[in-house]
């Protein structure tokens, strides 16, 4: 079964709670880390990390699909398939890599946290009602929001109804942002990403049933909970 991410808001859709979202993203991270570990010597990447390639098995365990297919394609065509998940260096260096996979995973995590598509929506620097919609990729949009101290506005409104998860949200946002730094050599490995996510879950454990229907915004102090939470 294909995983339906937050932006797919249709009639009859059941929202994914916070605990479920992180369980799914952790499963995907572990799968990608396993691929990178198995092919560490040859540095073979997955090559097409995106939400449509995260599937659920019968036990609702997240699995990552499409491994190997991109390697059979012309590199230019393989990179074009990534769309908004494409790493910045791939615009010039037309090749797939494990570090580019890490970037794509960071975009995937931002997608889960924000409920937004990886690209093609208005920039925060433009008025919301401006008819001319300027395409902005998701990492750039999040960076601009954080820089302007609008961190609380980044997160999906469905997540903001859960109590006492502000620290987890900011911590997970930090993991996503270190994955999408422009310089590939500064990104963590997927093994390191898995450890970061697991540590957040151990230290902070929100209750999935701790849900407030009337809650639609985070504390105004969220943006300043850390001195410098994001790069």
mmCIF file with all atom_site columns, N, CA, C and O in Angstrom, residues 42-88:
data_model
loop_
_atom_site.group_PDB
_atom_site.id
_atom_site.type_symbol
_atom_site.label_atom_id
_atom_site.label_alt_id
_atom_site.label_comp_id
_atom_site.label_asym_id
_atom_site.label_entity_id
_atom_site.label_seq_id
_atom_site.pdbx_PDB_ins_code
_atom_site.Cartn_x
_atom_site.Cartn_y
_atom_site.Cartn_z
_atom_site.occupancy
_atom_site.B_iso_or_equiv
_atom_site.pdbx_formal_charge
_atom_site.auth_seq_id
_atom_site.auth_comp_id
_atom_site.auth_asym_id
_atom_site.auth_atom_id
_atom_site.pdbx_PDB_model_num
ATOM 1   N N  . UNK A 1 42 ? 30.873 0.134  -2.835  1.00 0.00 ? 42 UNK A N  1
ATOM 2   C CA . UNK A 1 42 ? 30.648 0.601  -4.202  1.00 0.00 ? 42 UNK A CA 1
ATOM 3   C C  . UNK A 1 42 ? 29.861 1.907  -4.251  1.00 0.00 ? 42 UNK A C  1
ATOM 4   O O  . UNK A 1 42 ? 29.672 2.477  -5.326  1.00 0.00 ? 42 UNK A O  1
ATOM 5   N N  . UNK A 1 43 ? 29.369 2.356  -3.072  1.00 0.00 ? 43 UNK A N  1
ATOM 6   C CA . UNK A 1 43 ? 28.638 3.621  -2.950  1.00 0.00 ? 43 UNK A CA 1
ATOM 7   C C  . UNK A 1 43 ? 27.403 3.672  -3.845  1.00 0.00 ? 43 UNK A C  1
ATOM 8   O O  . UNK A 1 43 ? 27.054 4.717  -4.398  1.00 0.00 ? 43 UNK A O  1
ATOM 9   N N  . UNK A 1 44 ? 26.742 2.540  -3.992  1.00 0.00 ? 44 UNK A N  1
ATOM 10  C CA . UNK A 1 44 ? 25.526 2.501  -4.809  1.00 0.00 ? 44 UNK A CA 1
ATOM 11  C C  . UNK A 1 44 ? 24.393 3.169  -4.039  1.00 0.00 ? 44 UNK A C  1
ATOM 12  O O  . UNK A 1 44 ? 24.109 2.811  -2.891  1.00 0.00 ? 44 UNK A O  1
ATOM 13  N N  . UNK A 1 45 ? 23.710 4.151  -4.633  1.00 0.00 ? 45 UNK A N  1
ATOM 14  C CA . UNK A 1 45 ? 22.608 4.840  -3.966  1.00 0.00 ? 45 UNK A CA 1
ATOM 15  C C  . UNK A 1 45 ? 21.261 4.189  -4.271  1.00 0.00 ? 45 UNK A C  1
ATOM 16  O O  . UNK A 1 45 ? 21.179 3.280  -5.108  1.00 0.00 ? 45 UNK A O  1
ATOM 17  N N  . UNK A 1 46 ? 20.239 4.653  -3.625  1.00 0.00 ? 46 UNK A N  1
ATOM 18  C CA . UNK A 1 46 ? 18.881 4.251  -3.983  1.00 0.00 ? 46 UNK A CA 1
ATOM 19  C C  . UNK A 1 46 ? 18.505 4.937  -5.287  1.00 0.00 ? 46 UNK A C  1
ATOM 20  O O  . UNK A 1 46 ? 18.068 4.304  -6.240  1.00 0.00 ? 46 UNK A O  1
ATOM 21  N N  . UNK A 1 47 ? 18.657 6.264  -5.309  1.00 0.00 ? 47 UNK A N  1
ATOM 22  C CA . UNK A 1 47 ? 18.484 7.005  -6.547  1.00 0.00 ? 47 UNK A CA 1
ATOM 23  C C  . UNK A 1 47 ? 17.129 7.612  -6.796  1.00 0.00 ? 47 UNK A C  1
ATOM 24  O O  . UNK A 1 47 ? 16.978 8.426  -7.715  1.00 0.00 ? 47 UNK A O  1
ATOM 25  N N  . UNK A 1 48 ? 16.125 7.274  -5.994  1.00 0.00 ? 48 UNK A N  1
ATOM 26  C CA . UNK A 1 48 ? 14.789 7.848  -6.234  1.00 0.00 ? 48 UNK A CA 1
ATOM 27  C C  . UNK A 1 48 ? 13.982 7.866  -4.933  1.00 0.00 ? 48 UNK A C  1
ATOM 28  O O  . UNK A 1 48 ? 12.902 7.286  -4.841  1.00 0.00 ? 48 UNK A O  1
ATOM 29  N N  . UNK A 1 49 ? 14.523 8.553  -3.928  1.00 0.00 ? 49 UNK A N  1
ATOM 30  C CA . UNK A 1 49 ? 13.857 8.638  -2.629  1.00 0.00 ? 49 UNK A CA 1
ATOM 31  C C  . UNK A 1 49 ? 12.788 9.713  -2.703  1.00 0.00 ? 49 UNK A C  1
ATOM 32  O O  . UNK A 1 49 ? 13.077 10.899 -2.899  1.00 0.00 ? 49 UNK A O  1
ATOM 33  N N  . UNK A 1 50 ? 11.518 9.308  -2.561  1.00 0.00 ? 50 UNK A N  1
ATOM 34  C CA . UNK A 1 50 ? 10.391 10.238 -2.575  1.00 0.00 ? 50 UNK A CA 1
ATOM 35  C C  . UNK A 1 50 ? 9.201  9.564  -1.904  1.00 0.00 ? 50 UNK A C  1
ATOM 36  O O  . UNK A 1 50 ? 9.193  8.347  -1.679  1.00 0.00 ? 50 UNK A O  1
ATOM 37  N N  . UNK A 1 51 ? 8.190  10.354 -1.573  1.00 0.00 ? 51 UNK A N  1
ATOM 38  C CA . UNK A 1 51 ? 7.061  9.826  -0.804  1.00 0.00 ? 51 UNK A CA 1
ATOM 39  C C  . UNK A 1 51 ? 6.321  8.718  -1.536  1.00 0.00 ? 51 UNK A C  1
ATOM 40  O O  . UNK A 1 51 ? 5.829  7.774  -0.905  1.00 0.00 ? 51 UNK A O  1
ATOM 41  N N  . UNK A 1 52 ? 6.255  8.789  -2.869  1.00 0.00 ? 52 UNK A N  1
ATOM 42  C CA . UNK A 1 52 ? 5.527  7.765  -3.625  1.00 0.00 ? 52 UNK A CA 1
ATOM 43  C C  . UNK A 1 52 ? 6.239  6.417  -3.601  1.00 0.00 ? 52 UNK A C  1
ATOM 44  O O  . UNK A 1 52 ? 5.646  5.395  -3.968  1.00 0.00 ? 52 UNK A O  1
ATOM 45  N N  . UNK A 1 53 ? 7.493  6.403  -3.160  1.00 0.00 ? 53 UNK A N  1
ATOM 46  C CA . UNK A 1 53 ? 8.240  5.145  -3.063  1.00 0.00 ? 53 UNK A CA 1
ATOM 47  C C  . UNK A 1 53 ? 8.336  4.620  -1.632  1.00 0.00 ? 53 UNK A C  1
ATOM 48  O O  . UNK A 1 53 ? 9.110  3.705  -1.365  1.00 0.00 ? 53 UNK A O  1
ATOM 49  N N  . UNK A 1 54 ? 7.567  5.207  -0.720  1.00 0.00 ? 54 UNK A N  1
ATOM 50  C CA . UNK A 1 54 ? 7.454  4.674  0.634   1.00 0.00 ? 54 UNK A CA 1
ATOM 51  C C  . UNK A 1 54 ? 6.151  3.892  0.716   1.00 0.00 ? 54 UNK A C  1
ATOM 52  O O  . UNK A 1 54 ? 5.065  4.458  0.578   1.00 0.00 ? 54 UNK A O  1
ATOM 53  N N  . UNK A 1 55 ? 6.250  2.597  0.903   1.00 0.00 ? 55 UNK A N  1
ATOM 54  C CA . UNK A 1 55 ? 5.088  1.714  0.924   1.00 0.00 ? 55 UNK A CA 1
ATOM 55  C C  . UNK A 1 55 ? 4.905  1.108  2.311   1.00 0.00 ? 55 UNK A C  1
ATOM 56  O O  . UNK A 1 55 ? 5.843  1.032  3.101   1.00 0.00 ? 55 UNK A O  1
ATOM 57  N N  . UNK A 1 56 ? 3.681  0.681  2.583   1.00 0.00 ? 56 UNK A N  1
ATOM 58  C CA . UNK A 1 56 ? 3.372  0.031  3.857   1.00 0.00 ? 56 UNK A CA 1
ATOM 59  C C  . UNK A 1 56 ? 3.059  -1.435 3.617   1.00 0.00 ? 56 UNK A C  1
ATOM 60  O O  . UNK A 1 56 ? 2.319  -1.770 2.687   1.00 0.00 ? 56 UNK A O  1
ATOM 61  N N  . UNK A 1 57 ? 3.616  -2.305 4.462   1.00 0.00 ? 57 UNK A N  1
ATOM 62  C CA . UNK A 1 57 ? 3.281  -3.720 4.336   1.00 0.00 ? 57 UNK A CA 1
ATOM 63  C C  . UNK A 1 57 ? 2.007  -4.022 5.128   1.00 0.00 ? 57 UNK A C  1
ATOM 64  O O  . UNK A 1 57 ? 1.335  -3.110 5.631   1.00 0.00 ? 57 UNK A O  1
ATOM 65  N N  . UNK A 1 58 ? 1.649  -5.295 5.243   1.00 0.00 ? 58 UNK A N  1
ATOM 66  C CA . UNK A 1 58 ? 0.400  -5.669 5.918   1.00 0.00 ? 58 UNK A CA 1
ATOM 67  C C  . UNK A 1 58 ? 0.384  -5.284 7.380   1.00 0.00 ? 58 UNK A C  1
ATOM 68  O O  . UNK A 1 58 ? -0.682 -5.136 7.987   1.00 0.00 ? 58 UNK A O  1
ATOM 69  N N  . UNK A 1 59 ? 1.551  -5.118 7.969   1.00 0.00 ? 59 UNK A N  1
ATOM 70  C CA . UNK A 1 59 ? 1.648  -4.735 9.385   1.00 0.00 ? 59 UNK A CA 1
ATOM 71  C C  . UNK A 1 59 ? 1.895  -3.244 9.563   1.00 0.00 ? 59 UNK A C  1
ATOM 72  O O  . UNK A 1 59 ? 2.292  -2.801 10.640  1.00 0.00 ? 59 UNK A O  1
ATOM 73  N N  . UNK A 1 60 ? 1.663  -2.485 8.483   1.00 0.00 ? 60 UNK A N  1
ATOM 74  C CA . UNK A 1 60 ? 1.864  -1.036 8.507   1.00 0.00 ? 60 UNK A CA 1
ATOM 75  C C  . UNK A 1 60 ? 3.311  -0.649 8.807   1.00 0.00 ? 60 UNK A C  1
ATOM 76  O O  . UNK A 1 60 ? 3.577  0.399  9.405   1.00 0.00 ? 60 UNK A O  1
ATOM 77  N N  . UNK A 1 61 ? 4.243  -1.490 8.393   1.00 0.00 ? 61 UNK A N  1
ATOM 78  C CA . UNK A 1 61 ? 5.657  -1.183 8.506   1.00 0.00 ? 61 UNK A CA 1
ATOM 79  C C  . UNK A 1 61 ? 6.099  -0.514 7.206   1.00 0.00 ? 61 UNK A C  1
ATOM 80  O O  . UNK A 1 61 ? 5.794  -0.995 6.112   1.00 0.00 ? 61 UNK A O  1
ATOM 81  N N  . UNK A 1 62 ? 6.814  0.600  7.330   1.00 0.00 ? 62 UNK A N  1
ATOM 82  C CA . UNK A 1 62 ? 7.238  1.337  6.144   1.00 0.00 ? 62 UNK A CA 1
ATOM 83  C C  . UNK A 1 62 ? 8.379  0.618  5.435   1.00 0.00 ? 62 UNK A C  1
ATOM 84  O O  . UNK A 1 62 ? 9.325  0.153  6.069   1.00 0.00 ? 62 UNK A O  1
ATOM 85  N N  . UNK A 1 63 ? 8.267  0.520  4.123   1.00 0.00 ? 63 UNK A N  1
ATOM 86  C CA . UNK A 1 63 ? 9.309  -0.081 3.282   1.00 0.00 ? 63 UNK A CA 1
ATOM 87  C C  . UNK A 1 63 ? 9.631  0.906  2.160   1.00 0.00 ? 63 UNK A C  1
ATOM 88  O O  . UNK A 1 63 ? 8.758  1.647  1.706   1.00 0.00 ? 63 UNK A O  1
ATOM 89  N N  . UNK A 1 64 ? 10.871 0.913  1.714   1.00 0.00 ? 64 UNK A N  1
ATOM 90  C CA . UNK A 1 64 ? 11.265 1.808  0.632   1.00 0.00 ? 64 UNK A CA 1
ATOM 91  C C  . UNK A 1 64 ? 11.411 0.997  -0.650  1.00 0.00 ? 64 UNK A C  1
ATOM 92  O O  . UNK A 1 64 ? 12.094 -0.029 -0.686  1.00 0.00 ? 64 UNK A O  1
ATOM 93  N N  . UNK A 1 65 ? 10.730 1.427  -1.700  1.00 0.00 ? 65 UNK A N  1
ATOM 94  C CA . UNK A 1 65 ? 10.684 0.668  -2.950  1.00 0.00 ? 65 UNK A CA 1
ATOM 95  C C  . UNK A 1 65 ? 11.470 1.366  -4.057  1.00 0.00 ? 65 UNK A C  1
ATOM 96  O O  . UNK A 1 65 ? 12.023 2.454  -3.854  1.00 0.00 ? 65 UNK A O  1
ATOM 97  N N  . UNK A 1 66 ? 11.510 0.755  -5.226  1.00 0.00 ? 66 UNK A N  1
ATOM 98  C CA . UNK A 1 66 ? 12.105 1.313  -6.441  1.00 0.00 ? 66 UNK A CA 1
ATOM 99  C C  . UNK A 1 66 ? 13.631 1.299  -6.430  1.00 0.00 ? 66 UNK A C  1
ATOM 100 O O  . UNK A 1 66 ? 14.264 1.931  -7.261  1.00 0.00 ? 66 UNK A O  1
ATOM 101 N N  . UNK A 1 67 ? 14.226 0.576  -5.504  1.00 0.00 ? 67 UNK A N  1
ATOM 102 C CA . UNK A 1 67 ? 15.690 0.527  -5.460  1.00 0.00 ? 67 UNK A CA 1
ATOM 103 C C  . UNK A 1 67 ? 16.248 -0.159 -6.702  1.00 0.00 ? 67 UNK A C  1
ATOM 104 O O  . UNK A 1 67 ? 15.804 -1.234 -7.075  1.00 0.00 ? 67 UNK A O  1
ATOM 105 N N  . UNK A 1 68 ? 17.208 0.485  -7.330  1.00 0.00 ? 68 UNK A N  1
ATOM 106 C CA . UNK A 1 68 ? 17.897 -0.106 -8.475  1.00 0.00 ? 68 UNK A CA 1
ATOM 107 C C  . UNK A 1 68 ? 17.392 0.350  -9.822  1.00 0.00 ? 68 UNK A C  1
ATOM 108 O O  . UNK A 1 68 ? 18.157 0.349  -10.797 1.00 0.00 ? 68 UNK A O  1
ATOM 109 N N  . UNK A 1 69 ? 16.134 0.766  -9.911  1.00 0.00 ? 69 UNK A N  1
ATOM 110 C CA . UNK A 1 69 ? 15.579 1.128  -11.209 1.00 0.00 ? 69 UNK A CA 1
ATOM 111 C C  . UNK A 1 69 ? 16.280 2.360  -11.795 1.00 0.00 ? 69 UNK A C  1
ATOM 112 O O  . UNK A 1 69 ? 16.597 2.397  -12.988 1.00 0.00 ? 69 UNK A O  1
ATOM 113 N N  . UNK A 1 70 ? 16.542 3.357  -10.943 1.00 0.00 ? 70 UNK A N  1
ATOM 114 C CA . UNK A 1 70 ? 17.171 4.582  -11.431 1.00 0.00 ? 70 UNK A CA 1
ATOM 115 C C  . UNK A 1 70 ? 18.564 4.326  -11.980 1.00 0.00 ? 70 UNK A C  1
ATOM 116 O O  . UNK A 1 70 ? 19.038 5.051  -12.861 1.00 0.00 ? 70 UNK A O  1
ATOM 117 N N  . UNK A 1 71 ? 19.225 3.299  -11.454 1.00 0.00 ? 71 UNK A N  1
ATOM 118 C CA . UNK A 1 71 ? 20.582 2.993  -11.907 1.00 0.00 ? 71 UNK A CA 1
ATOM 119 C C  . UNK A 1 71 ? 20.605 2.477  -13.335 1.00 0.00 ? 71 UNK A C  1
ATOM 120 O O  . UNK A 1 71 ? 21.649 2.485  -13.987 1.00 0.00 ? 71 UNK A O  1
ATOM 121 N N  . UNK A 1 72 ? 19.456 2.020  -13.824 1.00 0.00 ? 72 UNK A N  1
ATOM 122 C CA . UNK A 1 72 ? 19.372 1.497  -15.183 1.00 0.00 ? 72 UNK A CA 1
ATOM 123 C C  . UNK A 1 72 ? 19.082 2.584  -16.202 1.00 0.00 ? 72 UNK A C  1
ATOM 124 O O  . UNK A 1 72 ? 19.148 2.343  -17.410 1.00 0.00 ? 72 UNK A O  1
ATOM 125 N N  . UNK A 1 73 ? 18.752 3.783  -15.725 1.00 0.00 ? 73 UNK A N  1
ATOM 126 C CA . UNK A 1 73 ? 18.375 4.877  -16.603 1.00 0.00 ? 73 UNK A CA 1
ATOM 127 C C  . UNK A 1 73 ? 19.563 5.769  -16.919 1.00 0.00 ? 73 UNK A C  1
ATOM 128 O O  . UNK A 1 73 ? 20.572 5.769  -16.223 1.00 0.00 ? 73 UNK A O  1
ATOM 129 N N  . UNK A 1 74 ? 19.414 6.554  -17.970 1.00 0.00 ? 74 UNK A N  1
ATOM 130 C CA . UNK A 1 74 ? 20.360 7.621  -18.236 1.00 0.00 ? 74 UNK A CA 1
ATOM 131 C C  . UNK A 1 74 ? 20.365 8.553  -17.018 1.00 0.00 ? 74 UNK A C  1
ATOM 132 O O  . UNK A 1 74 ? 19.298 8.902  -16.509 1.00 0.00 ? 74 UNK A O  1
ATOM 133 N N  . UNK A 1 75 ? 21.543 8.964  -16.500 1.00 0.00 ? 75 UNK A N  1
ATOM 134 C CA . UNK A 1 75 ? 21.588 9.805  -15.293 1.00 0.00 ? 75 UNK A CA 1
ATOM 135 C C  . UNK A 1 75 ? 20.719 11.054 -15.373 1.00 0.00 ? 75 UNK A C  1
ATOM 136 O O  . UNK A 1 75 ? 20.095 11.445 -14.387 1.00 0.00 ? 75 UNK A O  1
ATOM 137 N N  . UNK A 1 76 ? 20.666 11.677 -16.541 1.00 0.00 ? 76 UNK A N  1
ATOM 138 C CA . UNK A 1 76 ? 19.845 12.876 -16.696 1.00 0.00 ? 76 UNK A CA 1
ATOM 139 C C  . UNK A 1 76 ? 18.375 12.549 -16.472 1.00 0.00 ? 76 UNK A C  1
ATOM 140 O O  . UNK A 1 76 ? 17.647 13.275 -15.775 1.00 0.00 ? 76 UNK A O  1
ATOM 141 N N  . UNK A 1 77 ? 17.922 11.437 -17.036 1.00 0.00 ? 77 UNK A N  1
ATOM 142 C CA . UNK A 1 77 ? 16.523 11.028 -16.863 1.00 0.00 ? 77 UNK A CA 1
ATOM 143 C C  . UNK A 1 77 ? 16.256 10.590 -15.423 1.00 0.00 ? 77 UNK A C  1
ATOM 144 O O  . UNK A 1 77 ? 15.185 10.868 -14.879 1.00 0.00 ? 77 UNK A O  1
ATOM 145 N N  . UNK A 1 78 ? 17.219 9.919  -14.815 1.00 0.00 ? 78 UNK A N  1
ATOM 146 C CA . UNK A 1 78 ? 17.052 9.459  -13.442 1.00 0.00 ? 78 UNK A CA 1
ATOM 147 C C  . UNK A 1 78 ? 16.905 10.640 -12.485 1.00 0.00 ? 78 UNK A C  1
ATOM 148 O O  . UNK A 1 78 ? 16.050 10.636 -11.589 1.00 0.00 ? 78 UNK A O  1
ATOM 149 N N  . UNK A 1 79 ? 17.706 11.668 -12.696 1.00 0.00 ? 79 UNK A N  1
ATOM 150 C CA . UNK A 1 79 ? 17.643 12.848 -11.832 1.00 0.00 ? 79 UNK A CA 1
ATOM 151 C C  . UNK A 1 79 ? 16.350 13.621 -12.078 1.00 0.00 ? 79 UNK A C  1
ATOM 152 O O  . UNK A 1 79 ? 15.745 14.154 -11.148 1.00 0.00 ? 79 UNK A O  1
ATOM 153 N N  . UNK A 1 80 ? 15.909 13.661 -13.315 1.00 0.00 ? 80 UNK A N  1
ATOM 154 C CA . UNK A 1 80 ? 14.657 14.358 -13.634 1.00 0.00 ? 80 UNK A CA 1
ATOM 155 C C  . UNK A 1 80 ? 13.476 13.736 -12.894 1.00 0.00 ? 80 UNK A C  1
ATOM 156 O O  . UNK A 1 80 ? 12.520 14.438 -12.527 1.00 0.00 ? 80 UNK A O  1
ATOM 157 N N  . UNK A 1 81 ? 13.533 12.430 -12.642 1.00 0.00 ? 81 UNK A N  1
ATOM 158 C CA . UNK A 1 81 ? 12.446 11.746 -11.926 1.00 0.00 ? 81 UNK A CA 1
ATOM 159 C C  . UNK A 1 81 ? 12.319 12.210 -10.486 1.00 0.00 ? 81 UNK A C  1
ATOM 160 O O  . UNK A 1 81 ? 11.278 12.068 -9.866  1.00 0.00 ? 81 UNK A O  1
ATOM 161 N N  . UNK A 1 82 ? 13.397 12.788 -9.947  1.00 0.00 ? 82 UNK A N  1
ATOM 162 C CA . UNK A 1 82 ? 13.396 13.201 -8.543  1.00 0.00 ? 82 UNK A CA 1
ATOM 163 C C  . UNK A 1 82 ? 12.556 14.443 -8.287  1.00 0.00 ? 82 UNK A C  1
ATOM 164 O O  . UNK A 1 82 ? 12.065 14.651 -7.171  1.00 0.00 ? 82 UNK A O  1
ATOM 165 N N  . UNK A 1 83 ? 12.402 15.286 -9.292  1.00 0.00 ? 83 UNK A N  1
ATOM 166 C CA . UNK A 1 83 ? 11.603 16.495 -9.104  1.00 0.00 ? 83 UNK A CA 1
ATOM 167 C C  . UNK A 1 83 ? 12.111 17.338 -7.948  1.00 0.00 ? 83 UNK A C  1
ATOM 168 O O  . UNK A 1 83 ? 13.303 17.655 -7.855  1.00 0.00 ? 83 UNK A O  1
ATOM 169 N N  . UNK A 1 84 ? 11.223 17.687 -7.022  1.00 0.00 ? 84 UNK A N  1
ATOM 170 C CA . UNK A 1 84 ? 11.576 18.525 -5.879  1.00 0.00 ? 84 UNK A CA 1
ATOM 171 C C  . UNK A 1 84 ? 12.456 17.857 -4.851  1.00 0.00 ? 84 UNK A C  1
ATOM 172 O O  . UNK A 1 84 ? 12.898 18.516 -3.900  1.00 0.00 ? 84 UNK A O  1
ATOM 173 N N  . UNK A 1 85 ? 12.742 16.572 -5.010  1.00 0.00 ? 85 UNK A N  1
ATOM 174 C CA . UNK A 1 85 ? 13.612 15.847 -4.083  1.00 0.00 ? 85 UNK A CA 1
ATOM 175 C C  . UNK A 1 85 ? 15.084 15.883 -4.543  1.00 0.00 ? 85 UNK A C  1
ATOM 176 O O  . UNK A 1 85 ? 15.945 15.325 -3.880  1.00 0.00 ? 85 UNK A O  1
ATOM 177 N N  . UNK A 1 86 ? 15.339 16.545 -5.652  1.00 0.00 ? 86 UNK A N  1
ATOM 178 C CA . UNK A 1 86 ? 16.683 16.570 -6.236  1.00 0.00 ? 86 UNK A CA 1
ATOM 179 C C  . UNK A 1 86 ? 17.635 17.404 -5.383  1.00 0.00 ? 86 UNK A C  1
ATOM 180 O O  . UNK A 1 86 ? 17.296 18.503 -4.944  1.00 0.00 ? 86 UNK A O  1
ATOM 181 N N  . UNK A 1 87 ? 18.840 16.899 -5.158  1.00 0.00 ? 87 UNK A N  1
ATOM 182 C CA . UNK A 1 87 ? 19.854 17.626 -4.400  1.00 0.00 ? 87 UNK A CA 1
ATOM 183 C C  . UNK A 1 87 ? 20.440 18.740 -5.262  1.00 0.00 ? 87 UNK A C  1
ATOM 184 O O  . UNK A 1 87 ? 20.511 18.617 -6.489  1.00 0.00 ? 87 UNK A O  1
ATOM 185 N N  . UNK A 1 88 ? 20.881 19.852 -4.652  1.00 0.00 ? 88 UNK A N  1
ATOM 186 C CA . UNK A 1 88 ? 21.379 20.996 -5.434  1.00 0.00 ? 88 UNK A CA 1
ATOM 187 C C  . UNK A 1 88 ? 22.533 20.641 -6.368  1.00 0.00 ? 88 UNK A C  1
ATOM 188 O O  . UNK A 1 88 ? 22.591 21.135 -7.501  1.00 0.00 ? 88 UNK A O  1
#
